[in-house]
Tab-separated table of C-alpha atoms (C1' of nucleotides) in Angstrom:
chain	number	residue	atom	x	y	z
A	58	MET	CA	-0.261	0.000	-0.240
A	59	PRO	CA	1.784	3.263	-0.870
A	60	ARG	CA	1.315	6.172	0.908
A	61	ALA	CA	-1.670	8.552	0.248
A	62	GLY	CA	0.511	12.081	0.850
A	63	LEU	CA	-2.640	12.810	2.299
A	64	SER	CA	-3.331	15.789	4.890
A	65	ARG	CA	-6.033	16.968	7.368
A	66	GLU	CA	-6.085	19.991	4.620
A	67	LYS	CA	-6.876	17.431	1.521
A	68	VAL	CA	-9.093	15.115	3.446
A	69	LEU	CA	-11.158	18.467	4.038
A	70	ALA	CA	-10.904	19.105	0.376
A	71	ALA	CA	-12.280	16.182	-0.415
A	72	ALA	CA	-14.755	16.822	1.984
A	73	LEU	CA	-16.079	19.174	0.689
A	74	ALA	CA	-16.191	18.754	-2.928
A	75	LEU	CA	-18.132	15.802	-1.686
A	76	VAL	CA	-20.788	17.825	-0.434
A	77	ASP	CA	-20.837	19.594	-2.489
A	78	ARG	CA	-21.232	17.259	-5.972
A	79	GLU	CA	-23.419	15.231	-3.771
A	80	GLY	CA	-24.855	16.663	-0.460
A	81	ILE	CA	-24.217	16.100	3.163
A	82	ALA	CA	-26.161	12.796	3.534
A	83	ALA	CA	-23.218	11.582	1.152
A	84	LEU	CA	-20.364	12.530	3.556
A	85	SER	CA	-19.527	9.228	4.956
A	86	MET	CA	-15.920	8.435	5.975
A	87	ARG	CA	-15.905	5.299	3.548
A	88	LYS	CA	-17.262	7.431	0.544
A	89	LEU	CA	-14.571	9.953	1.657
A	90	GLY	CA	-11.717	6.994	2.287
A	91	ALA	CA	-12.822	5.941	-1.561
A	92	GLU	CA	-12.582	9.641	-3.445
A	93	LEU	CA	-8.964	10.003	-1.576
A	94	GLY	CA	-8.037	6.580	-2.950
A	95	VAL	CA	-7.535	5.085	0.581
A	96	GLU	CA	-9.484	3.232	3.241
A	97	ALA	CA	-12.332	4.646	5.420
A	98	MET	CA	-9.813	3.551	8.642
A	99	THR	CA	-7.450	5.957	6.993
A	100	LEU	CA	-8.934	8.986	7.809
A	101	TYR	CA	-8.376	8.614	11.473
A	102	TYR	CA	-5.111	9.237	11.211
A	103	TYR	CA	-5.511	12.989	10.465
A	104	VAL	CA	-9.129	13.809	12.155
A	105	PRO	CA	-10.612	12.644	14.594
A	106	ASN	CA	-13.974	11.317	14.153
A	107	LYS	CA	-16.310	12.438	11.357
A	108	ASP	CA	-17.885	15.730	13.547
A	109	ALA	CA	-14.490	16.946	13.077
A	110	VAL	CA	-14.543	16.853	9.506
A	111	LEU	CA	-18.002	18.697	9.338
A	112	ASP	CA	-16.139	21.449	11.490
A	113	GLY	CA	-13.637	21.521	9.456
A	114	LEU	CA	-16.166	22.470	6.600
A	115	ILE	CA	-17.690	25.323	8.508
A	116	ASP	CA	-14.512	27.020	9.819
A	117	MET	CA	-13.119	27.163	5.944
A	118	ALA	CA	-16.963	28.673	5.047
A	119	VAL	CA	-16.763	30.906	8.285
A	120	SER	CA	-13.302	31.924	7.471
A	121	ARG	CA	-13.673	32.836	4.570
A	122	ILE	CA	-16.396	35.424	5.418
A	123	THR	CA	-14.421	38.275	6.494
A	124	VAL	CA	-15.103	42.478	5.733
A	125	GLU	CA	-13.284	45.652	6.964
A	126	PRO	CA	-15.477	47.939	9.084
A	127	VAL	CA	-13.892	50.599	7.247
A	128	GLY	CA	-16.390	53.766	5.766
A	129	PRO	CA	-20.196	54.463	7.132
A	130	TRP	CA	-21.486	51.346	9.045
A	131	ARG	CA	-24.568	50.331	7.107
A	132	GLU	CA	-22.469	50.403	4.029
A	133	TRP	CA	-19.834	47.758	5.354
A	134	LEU	CA	-22.540	45.905	7.456
A	135	ARG	CA	-24.395	45.480	4.441
A	136	ALA	CA	-20.991	44.201	2.660
A	137	PHE	CA	-21.071	41.913	5.380
A	138	ALA	CA	-24.155	40.662	4.880
A	139	VAL	CA	-23.549	40.332	1.140
A	140	ALA	CA	-20.183	37.739	1.485
A	141	ILE	CA	-22.754	35.649	4.489
A	142	ARG	CA	-25.742	35.338	1.474
A	143	ARG	CA	-22.149	34.678	-1.341
A	144	GLU	CA	-20.412	32.426	0.797
A	145	LEU	CA	-23.937	30.218	2.203
A	146	LEU	CA	-24.918	29.945	-1.929
A	147	ALA	CA	-21.406	29.130	-2.649
A	148	HIS	CA	-22.170	25.853	-0.658
A	149	PRO	CA	-25.582	25.512	-0.259
A	150	ALA	CA	-25.261	21.807	1.385
A	151	LEU	CA	-23.714	23.592	4.207
A	152	LEU	CA	-26.372	25.989	4.923
A	153	PRO	CA	-28.195	23.247	8.092
A	154	LEU	CA	-25.081	23.213	9.137
A	155	VAL	CA	-23.751	26.675	9.166
A	156	ALA	CA	-27.515	27.590	10.604
A	157	THR	CA	-26.902	26.119	13.579
A	158	ARG	CA	-23.826	26.551	14.774
A	159	PRO	CA	-22.340	29.876	17.071
A	160	VAL	CA	-19.538	31.344	15.280
A	161	LEU	CA	-17.118	30.156	18.189
A	162	ALA	CA	-13.804	30.306	16.471
A	163	PRO	CA	-10.771	32.331	16.820
A	164	GLY	CA	-10.926	33.965	13.429
A	165	GLY	CA	-14.348	34.313	13.472
A	166	LEU	CA	-14.375	35.670	16.667
A	167	ALA	CA	-12.011	38.241	16.375
A	168	ALA	CA	-13.727	39.121	12.759
A	169	VAL	CA	-16.901	39.990	15.548
A	170	GLU	CA	-14.620	42.657	17.696
A	171	ARG	CA	-13.776	44.159	15.126
A	172	MET	CA	-16.841	44.837	13.741
A	173	ALA	CA	-18.199	45.748	17.124
A	174	ALA	CA	-15.951	47.833	17.843
A	175	ALA	CA	-16.305	50.221	14.815
A	176	LEU	CA	-20.474	50.113	15.558
A	177	ARG	CA	-18.967	51.628	19.281
A	178	ALA	CA	-17.404	54.292	17.433
A	179	GLU	CA	-20.290	55.040	15.725
A	180	GLY	CA	-22.227	55.391	19.422
A	181	PHE	CA	-23.515	51.990	19.363
A	182	GLY	CA	-23.590	50.841	22.855
A	183	ALA	CA	-21.508	47.457	23.543
A	184	LEU	CA	-24.139	45.358	23.497
A	185	GLU	CA	-26.670	46.851	21.375
A	186	GLY	CA	-23.321	46.883	18.083
A	187	LEU	CA	-23.365	43.078	18.719
A	188	GLN	CA	-27.146	42.638	18.869
A	189	LEU	CA	-26.876	44.558	15.522
A	190	ILE	CA	-24.302	42.245	14.191
A	191	ASN	CA	-25.817	39.092	15.418
A	192	ALA	CA	-29.207	40.028	13.671
A	193	VAL	CA	-28.491	40.963	10.143
A	194	ALA	CA	-27.020	37.686	10.921
A	195	THR	CA	-29.497	35.331	11.583
A	196	PHE	CA	-31.397	37.584	8.808
A	197	VAL	CA	-29.229	36.972	6.014
A	198	VAL	CA	-28.502	32.860	7.791
A	199	GLY	CA	-32.523	32.278	7.863
A	200	HIS	CA	-33.551	34.145	4.266
A	201	THR	CA	-30.129	31.986	2.798
A	202	LEU	CA	-31.471	28.923	4.458
A	203	ALA	CA	-35.616	29.326	3.315
A	204	GLU	CA	-34.294	30.489	-0.586
A	205	ALA	CA	-31.415	27.408	-0.742
A	206	GLY	CA	-31.124	25.164	1.750
A	207	ARG	CA	-32.620	21.895	1.647
A	208	THR	CA	-32.594	19.064	4.665
A	209	PRO	CA	-30.284	16.405	4.652
A	210	GLY	CA	-31.371	13.538	3.761
A	211	HIS	CA	-34.397	13.705	2.265
A	212	ASP	CA	-36.117	14.517	-1.106
A	213	GLU	CA	-36.568	17.606	-2.703
A	214	PRO	CA	-39.766	18.967	-2.599
A	215	ASP	CA	-41.110	19.613	-5.502
A	216	VAL	CA	-41.839	23.329	-4.852
A	217	ALA	CA	-42.706	24.722	-8.589
A	218	GLY	CA	-45.306	21.533	-9.128
A	219	VAL	CA	-47.508	22.421	-6.477
A	220	MET	CA	-47.313	26.233	-7.163
A	221	GLY	CA	-48.264	25.073	-10.314
A	222	GLY	CA	-51.229	23.619	-9.299
A	223	LEU	CA	-52.495	26.200	-7.362
A	224	ASP	CA	-56.178	26.949	-8.209
A	225	PRO	CA	-56.618	30.674	-8.592
A	226	GLY	CA	-59.550	30.506	-6.630
A	227	GLU	CA	-58.773	29.647	-4.091
A	228	HIS	CA	-55.484	31.224	-3.979
A	229	PRO	CA	-56.250	34.359	-5.695
A	230	VAL	CA	-53.288	36.680	-4.339
A	231	LEU	CA	-50.610	33.813	-4.258
A	232	VAL	CA	-51.538	33.314	-7.805
A	233	GLU	CA	-50.126	36.886	-8.538
A	234	ALA	CA	-47.766	37.124	-6.802
A	235	LEU	CA	-46.212	34.150	-8.340
A	236	ARG	CA	-47.137	35.286	-11.685
A	237	ALA	CA	-45.463	38.794	-10.513
A	238	GLY	CA	-41.831	36.872	-10.400
A	239	LEU	CA	-42.461	35.103	-6.485
A	240	GLY	CA	-39.396	32.982	-5.971
A	241	THR	CA	-37.499	33.880	-8.558
A	242	PRO	CA	-33.769	34.453	-8.276
A	243	GLU	CA	-34.594	38.061	-8.939
A	244	ASP	CA	-37.338	38.010	-5.939
A	245	HIS	CA	-34.574	36.591	-3.288
A	246	GLN	CA	-32.393	38.991	-4.449
A	247	GLU	CA	-35.022	42.008	-4.188
A	248	ARG	CA	-36.276	40.567	-0.845
A	249	PHE	CA	-32.922	40.387	0.753
A	250	ASP	CA	-31.673	43.993	-0.048
A	251	ARG	CA	-35.064	45.343	1.101
A	252	ALA	CA	-35.619	44.005	3.910
A	253	LEU	CA	-31.712	43.925	4.893
A	254	ASP	CA	-32.088	48.018	4.184
A	255	ALA	CA	-35.165	48.004	6.746
A	256	LEU	CA	-32.848	46.875	9.408
A	257	LEU	CA	-30.137	48.309	8.882
A	258	GLN	CA	-32.414	52.018	8.741
A	259	GLY	CA	-33.963	50.491	12.061
A	260	LEU	CA	-31.352	49.550	13.693
A	261	ALA	CA	-29.382	52.912	13.792
A	262	PRO	CA	-27.889	53.626	17.642
A	263	ARG	CA	-30.589	54.974	19.950
A	264	THR	CA	-28.621	57.843	20.890
A	265	PRO	CA	-26.779	59.088	17.485
A	266	LEU	CA	-23.929	61.040	16.929
B	50	MET	CA	-48.230	-10.572	19.666
B	51	PRO	CA	-51.937	-8.839	21.150
B	52	ARG	CA	-52.208	-5.569	19.224
B	53	ALA	CA	-51.077	-2.459	20.223
B	54	GLY	CA	-54.083	0.091	19.162
B	55	LEU	CA	-51.543	2.054	17.594
B	56	SER	CA	-52.198	4.721	14.577
B	57	ARG	CA	-50.454	7.151	12.469
B	58	GLU	CA	-51.392	9.802	15.107
B	59	LYS	CA	-50.350	7.884	17.578
B	60	VAL	CA	-46.672	7.096	16.235
B	61	LEU	CA	-46.095	10.685	15.498
B	62	ALA	CA	-46.841	11.382	18.667
B	63	ALA	CA	-44.758	9.279	20.130
B	64	ALA	CA	-41.862	10.710	17.968
B	65	LEU	CA	-42.360	13.947	18.479
B	66	ALA	CA	-42.149	12.963	22.544
B	67	LEU	CA	-38.710	11.157	22.263
B	68	VAL	CA	-37.496	14.184	19.479
B	69	ASP	CA	-38.399	16.688	22.280
B	70	ARG	CA	-36.757	14.641	24.839
B	71	GLU	CA	-33.539	13.413	23.514
B	72	GLY	CA	-32.870	15.076	19.971
B	73	ILE	CA	-33.897	14.421	16.351
B	74	ALA	CA	-30.424	12.254	16.323
B	75	ALA	CA	-32.056	9.569	18.835
B	76	LEU	CA	-35.425	9.335	16.848
B	77	SER	CA	-34.678	5.604	15.039
B	78	MET	CA	-37.543	3.532	14.050
B	79	ARG	CA	-35.994	1.217	16.291
B	80	LYS	CA	-36.520	3.250	19.529
B	81	LEU	CA	-39.637	5.172	18.269
B	82	GLY	CA	-41.455	1.354	17.838
B	83	ALA	CA	-39.464	0.281	21.564
B	84	GLU	CA	-41.542	3.410	22.372
B	85	LEU	CA	-44.572	2.632	21.973
B	86	GLY	CA	-43.761	-1.871	22.788
B	87	VAL	CA	-43.890	-2.439	18.983
B	88	GLU	CA	-41.193	-4.366	16.832
B	89	ALA	CA	-39.225	-1.371	14.575
B	90	MET	CA	-41.327	-3.094	11.317
B	91	THR	CA	-44.790	-2.275	12.698
B	92	LEU	CA	-44.080	1.133	12.294
B	93	TYR	CA	-44.253	0.644	8.398
B	94	TYR	CA	-47.711	-0.395	8.439
B	95	TYR	CA	-48.976	2.640	9.710
B	96	VAL	CA	-45.984	4.826	8.236
B	97	PRO	CA	-44.442	4.533	4.565
B	98	ASN	CA	-41.400	5.672	5.418
B	99	LYS	CA	-38.727	7.146	8.377
B	100	ASP	CA	-38.412	10.425	6.339
B	101	ALA	CA	-42.540	10.721	6.198
B	102	VAL	CA	-42.528	10.502	10.065
B	103	LEU	CA	-40.519	13.673	9.913
B	104	ASP	CA	-42.680	15.141	7.440
B	105	GLY	CA	-45.686	14.624	9.392
B	106	LEU	CA	-43.601	16.357	12.542
B	107	ILE	CA	-42.891	19.081	10.885
B	108	ASP	CA	-46.992	19.611	9.583
B	109	MET	CA	-47.741	19.481	13.280
B	110	ALA	CA	-45.293	22.691	14.325
B	111	VAL	CA	-45.838	24.357	11.778
B	112	SER	CA	-49.898	23.408	11.653
B	113	ARG	CA	-50.245	25.291	14.454
B	114	ILE	CA	-48.788	28.352	13.802
B	115	THR	CA	-51.699	30.702	12.515
B	116	VAL	CA	-52.426	34.250	13.302
B	117	GLU	CA	-56.055	35.626	12.098
B	118	PRO	CA	-55.128	39.069	9.907
B	119	VAL	CA	-57.426	41.356	11.605
B	120	GLY	CA	-56.876	44.702	12.731
B	121	PRO	CA	-53.499	46.485	11.793
B	122	TRP	CA	-51.013	44.802	9.639
B	123	ARG	CA	-48.070	45.199	11.608
B	124	GLU	CA	-49.541	44.224	14.733
B	125	TRP	CA	-51.080	40.910	13.271
B	126	LEU	CA	-47.728	40.370	11.680
B	127	ARG	CA	-45.805	40.554	14.900
B	128	ALA	CA	-48.109	38.115	16.247
B	129	PHE	CA	-47.675	35.897	13.170
B	130	ALA	CA	-43.994	36.438	13.821
B	131	VAL	CA	-44.212	35.484	17.699
B	132	ALA	CA	-46.360	32.448	17.116
B	133	ILE	CA	-43.973	31.431	14.600
B	134	ARG	CA	-41.135	31.600	17.524
B	135	ARG	CA	-43.084	30.238	19.988
B	136	GLU	CA	-43.705	26.934	18.154
B	137	LEU	CA	-39.772	26.945	17.708
B	138	LEU	CA	-38.694	27.172	21.127
B	139	ALA	CA	-41.529	24.325	22.035
B	140	HIS	CA	-39.684	22.030	20.176
B	141	PRO	CA	-36.372	23.061	19.376
B	142	ALA	CA	-35.157	20.069	17.973
B	143	LEU	CA	-37.760	20.577	15.147
B	144	LEU	CA	-35.764	23.925	13.983
B	145	PRO	CA	-33.375	22.513	11.790
B	146	LEU	CA	-36.068	20.600	9.414
B	147	VAL	CA	-38.789	23.665	9.598
B	148	ALA	CA	-35.718	25.825	8.597
B	149	THR	CA	-35.292	24.087	5.613
B	150	ARG	CA	-38.809	22.639	4.295
B	151	PRO	CA	-40.818	25.044	2.237
B	152	VAL	CA	-44.904	25.574	3.451
B	153	LEU	CA	-45.932	23.120	1.249
B	154	ALA	CA	-49.001	22.110	3.047
B	155	PRO	CA	-52.328	22.641	2.481
B	156	GLY	CA	-52.674	24.738	5.371
B	157	GLY	CA	-49.845	26.748	5.577
B	158	LEU	CA	-50.972	27.570	2.080
B	159	ALA	CA	-54.282	28.789	2.994
B	160	ALA	CA	-52.972	30.861	5.938
B	161	VAL	CA	-50.299	32.670	3.739
B	162	GLU	CA	-52.785	33.539	1.488
B	163	ARG	CA	-54.834	34.818	4.430
B	164	MET	CA	-52.692	37.225	5.365
B	165	ALA	CA	-51.140	38.151	1.542
B	166	ALA	CA	-54.917	38.570	1.171
B	167	ALA	CA	-55.152	41.708	4.188
B	168	LEU	CA	-52.235	42.958	3.604
B	169	ARG	CA	-53.359	43.388	-0.095
B	170	ALA	CA	-56.079	45.509	1.000
B	171	GLU	CA	-53.495	47.665	3.161
B	172	GLY	CA	-51.983	49.315	0.287
B	173	PHE	CA	-49.211	46.285	-0.635
B	174	GLY	CA	-48.716	44.972	-3.829
B	175	ALA	CA	-49.355	40.648	-4.468
B	176	LEU	CA	-45.367	40.410	-4.617
B	177	GLU	CA	-44.644	42.948	-2.200
B	178	GLY	CA	-46.997	41.421	0.541
B	179	LEU	CA	-45.464	37.887	-0.356
B	180	GLN	CA	-42.027	39.116	0.316
B	181	LEU	CA	-43.202	41.063	3.677
B	182	ILE	CA	-44.513	37.418	5.004
B	183	ASN	CA	-41.070	35.996	3.854
B	184	ALA	CA	-39.740	38.260	5.329
B	185	VAL	CA	-40.483	38.147	8.620
B	186	ALA	CA	-40.327	34.369	8.454
B	187	THR	CA	-37.545	33.580	7.286
B	188	PHE	CA	-36.046	36.464	10.270
B	189	VAL	CA	-37.613	34.447	12.720
B	190	VAL	CA	-36.763	31.441	11.010
B	191	GLY	CA	-33.103	32.694	11.363
B	192	HIS	CA	-33.309	34.414	14.882
B	193	THR	CA	-34.415	31.062	16.415
B	194	LEU	CA	-32.147	29.266	14.955
B	195	ALA	CA	-29.265	30.820	15.899
B	196	GLU	CA	-31.010	31.431	20.080
B	197	ALA	CA	-31.570	27.649	20.126
B	198	GLY	CA	-30.805	25.271	17.729
B	199	ARG	CA	-28.580	22.447	17.312
B	200	THR	CA	-27.165	20.248	14.824
B	201	PRO	CA	-28.754	16.538	15.238
B	202	GLY	CA	-25.916	14.319	15.499
B	203	HIS	CA	-23.493	16.759	17.286
B	204	ASP	CA	-22.230	17.295	20.529
B	205	GLU	CA	-23.939	21.286	22.258
B	206	PRO	CA	-20.069	23.577	21.741
B	207	ASP	CA	-19.500	24.548	24.799
B	208	VAL	CA	-20.896	28.424	24.312
B	209	ALA	CA	-20.519	29.419	27.677
B	210	GLY	CA	-16.677	28.587	28.551
B	211	VAL	CA	-15.309	29.372	25.298
B	212	MET	CA	-16.706	32.738	25.413
B	213	GLY	CA	-15.952	32.823	29.358
B	214	GLY	CA	-12.458	32.643	28.258
B	215	LEU	CA	-12.198	35.648	26.427
B	216	ASP	CA	-9.512	38.194	26.855
B	217	PRO	CA	-10.431	41.084	27.634
B	218	GLY	CA	-7.146	42.996	25.893
B	219	GLU	CA	-8.438	41.022	23.359
B	220	HIS	CA	-11.813	41.527	22.204
B	221	PRO	CA	-12.471	44.803	24.967
B	222	VAL	CA	-15.890	45.032	23.451
B	223	LEU	CA	-17.803	41.324	22.876
B	224	VAL	CA	-16.428	40.454	27.107
B	225	GLU	CA	-18.216	44.016	27.926
B	226	ALA	CA	-21.427	43.023	25.987
B	227	LEU	CA	-21.471	40.029	27.655
B	228	ARG	CA	-20.529	42.139	31.294
B	229	ALA	CA	-24.092	43.649	29.970
B	230	GLY	CA	-25.916	40.322	28.553
B	231	LEU	CA	-24.882	39.020	25.457
B	232	GLY	CA	-26.502	35.712	24.671
B	233	THR	CA	-28.913	35.991	27.388
B	234	PRO	CA	-32.922	34.943	27.089
B	235	GLU	CA	-33.258	38.693	27.785
B	236	ASP	CA	-31.108	39.856	24.890
B	237	HIS	CA	-32.462	37.498	22.418
B	238	GLN	CA	-35.542	38.420	23.182
B	239	GLU	CA	-34.557	42.241	22.811
B	240	ARG	CA	-33.336	41.739	19.706
B	241	PHE	CA	-35.766	39.927	18.349
B	242	ASP	CA	-38.393	42.854	19.365
B	243	ARG	CA	-36.126	45.671	18.082
B	244	ALA	CA	-35.105	43.704	14.635
B	245	LEU	CA	-38.480	42.536	14.408
B	246	ASP	CA	-39.971	46.652	14.783
B	247	ALA	CA	-36.517	47.598	12.174
B	248	LEU	CA	-38.297	44.964	9.266
B	249	LEU	CA	-41.651	45.544	9.908
B	250	GLN	CA	-41.455	49.767	9.707
B	251	GLY	CA	-38.846	49.849	7.339
B	252	LEU	CA	-41.359	47.278	4.851
B	253	ALA	CA	-44.115	49.551	4.557
B	254	PRO	CA	-45.899	49.513	1.563
B	255	ARG	CA	-44.401	51.660	-1.659
B	256	THR	CA	-47.795	53.068	-2.034
B	257	PRO	CA	-49.478	53.664	1.215
B	258	LEU	CA	-53.295	54.926	1.559
C	279	DG	C1'	-68.119	-22.671	18.179
C	280	DA	C1'	-65.925	-23.146	13.084
C	281	DC	C1'	-64.000	-20.744	9.480
C	282	DG	C1'	-62.070	-17.737	5.576
C	283	DA	C1'	-60.755	-13.063	5.243
C	284	DT	C1'	-58.171	-9.489	6.450
C	285	DA	C1'	-55.981	-6.097	9.732
C	286	DT	C1'	-51.505	-5.952	12.472
C	287	DT	C1'	-47.624	-7.410	13.642
C	288	DC	C1'	-43.209	-10.449	13.643
C	289	DT	C1'	-38.888	-12.438	12.191
C	290	DT	C1'	-34.915	-13.040	9.649
C	291	DA	C1'	-31.958	-10.376	6.002
C	292	DC	C1'	-29.505	-7.520	3.671
C	293	DG	C1'	-26.230	-3.252	3.229
C	294	DG	C1'	-24.365	0.635	4.746
C	295	DC	C1'	-23.321	3.721	8.915
C	296	DG	C1'	-19.186	5.102	12.848
C	297	DT	C1'	-15.168	3.724	15.076
C	298	DA	C1'	-12.724	0.084	18.270
C	299	DA	C1'	-8.605	-2.147	17.977
C	300	DG	C1'	-4.451	-4.432	16.500
C	301	DA	C1'	-1.710	-5.664	12.674
C	302	DG	C1'	0.830	-4.526	8.648
C	303	DA	C1'	3.729	-2.006	5.820
C	304	DC	C1'	6.277	2.058	4.234
C	305	DG	C1'	9.846	4.897	5.138
C	306	DT	C1'	14.498	7.112	6.405
C	307	DC	C1'	18.098	7.062	10.358
C	308	DA	C1'	21.685	4.767	12.675
D	161	DT	C1'	21.271	-4.259	8.759
D	162	DG	C1'	17.615	-3.788	11.898
D	163	DA	C1'	15.112	-0.664	14.923
D	164	DC	C1'	11.562	2.881	14.921
D	165	DG	C1'	7.923	6.381	13.782
D	166	DT	C1'	4.296	6.697	10.474
D	167	DC	C1'	0.854	5.873	8.180
D	168	DT	C1'	-2.342	2.225	5.655
D	169	DC	C1'	-5.338	-1.653	6.139
D	170	DT	C1'	-7.994	-5.882	8.250
D	171	DT	C1'	-11.839	-7.242	10.735
D	172	DA	C1'	-14.666	-6.173	13.738
D	173	DC	C1'	-19.213	-4.740	16.226
D	174	DG	C1'	-23.352	-2.575	17.351
D	175	DC	C1'	-26.282	0.860	15.263
D	176	DC	C1'	-29.410	2.066	11.086
D	177	DG	C1'	-33.331	2.529	7.867
D	178	DT	C1'	-36.087	-1.564	5.301
D	179	DA	C1'	-37.162	-5.146	2.085
D	180	DA	C1'	-39.842	-9.614	2.114
D	181	DG	C1'	-41.957	-12.793	3.375
D	182	DA	C1'	-44.482	-15.507	7.570
D	183	DA	C1'	-47.131	-15.641	11.802
D	184	DT	C1'	-50.667	-14.522	14.444
D	185	DA	C1'	-54.949	-11.639	16.072
D	186	DT	C1'	-59.457	-10.359	15.256
D	187	DC	C1'	-63.933	-9.703	12.311
D	188	DG	C1'	-67.759	-11.001	10.505
D	189	DT	C1'	-70.377	-14.356	8.607
D	190	DC	C1'	-72.566	-19.209	8.861
DNA sequence: GACGATATTCTTACGGCGTAAGAGACGTCA
DNA sequence: TGACGTCTCTTACGCCGTAAGAATATCGTC
């Protein structure tokens, strides 16, 4: 058995590729090993268990979301929201994982601290600023989840089929909204933008400068 | 083998109890059978497969979220948001499931249609009103997920431990916010209320009456 | 009560999962 | 060469969802 030249990083990269391709439910240690030309148990030399693989994937995604908090706070907070959404949409299979996991990695905490400090300089209280950051982050996650999230082991529900079969007599407003573009990518984008604006507008510091 | 007097409803009720008690990861057909004094395969007489059990649980939770859209729209939309949050917090183990599943059950669609019609009467366009409903719902789900969601098979991460061990020199604003109550139930509630207000304030119809 | 039909439950089995334990092969350096 | 640390494999256990079909319970009819 010649050596495969693996590493934790290569294992995680292969896992991400596998998950992007076939979804989280398809990620098993045996398949991941096969992907790397190795038996399942070999992976345990690089990774303590499967949970560590999942945690690694989440950290990879989260660590790519960074925004420099300079300039008007609304602008970089908006950029922060957009960055979260972009990263989550790039790896939708990770969405259910990221959504249920608080940001605890050192890098993530440092980024949060930087943003909170910037908000403080703009007249927000420490708690108030973090609430704003949290509100934006949770909104983005919720929105993106509804937009692209899939339950791991579940089949994709047939949204288009159900919606297309709606009785216009029974659901007139829904049918009209569907005709007007409800559920299209443009609809998601517009709803995201408008709600984000509302949040940023309504969550200004209580004692503005 | 005397008969157990089961039914789809009893199976779902037992599943909900098991999930509430031990989490989604603990839900297996064998355990669920044991819970009901029956072998695993017996359940397949009442339910086509495990996915149907999960879908049933979600429907149970979603169908309990109803609000009569009468009176000022901001008020009943707020009540809608509060109802979602209450139901999700009552069964946090279902959160990751509900979050990734669009509302397609007939009852859910009817409720959405009623709300959309009420918004239309208030000057919202059909699409605009549904975007508002969607924005509120996704925000609540995202918020509640961050507040109480747990990844199914994963261990609970030690939030308190990580946060308590923060270096005040390195993360001064975070530490101050923690001292001011970041992460407490009151903090979640306050953040929820403020962000919801901001959404409802900022998403008024474009052409108000 | 006996009997057949139907409704309900069980047993057995298969392939897949995460991973514990330990054996074996490789590469390097003395 | 031999020994040692690094890497990989084999085997095994107990879990999982569920397909197939045998066995039992209950009920309507005689």
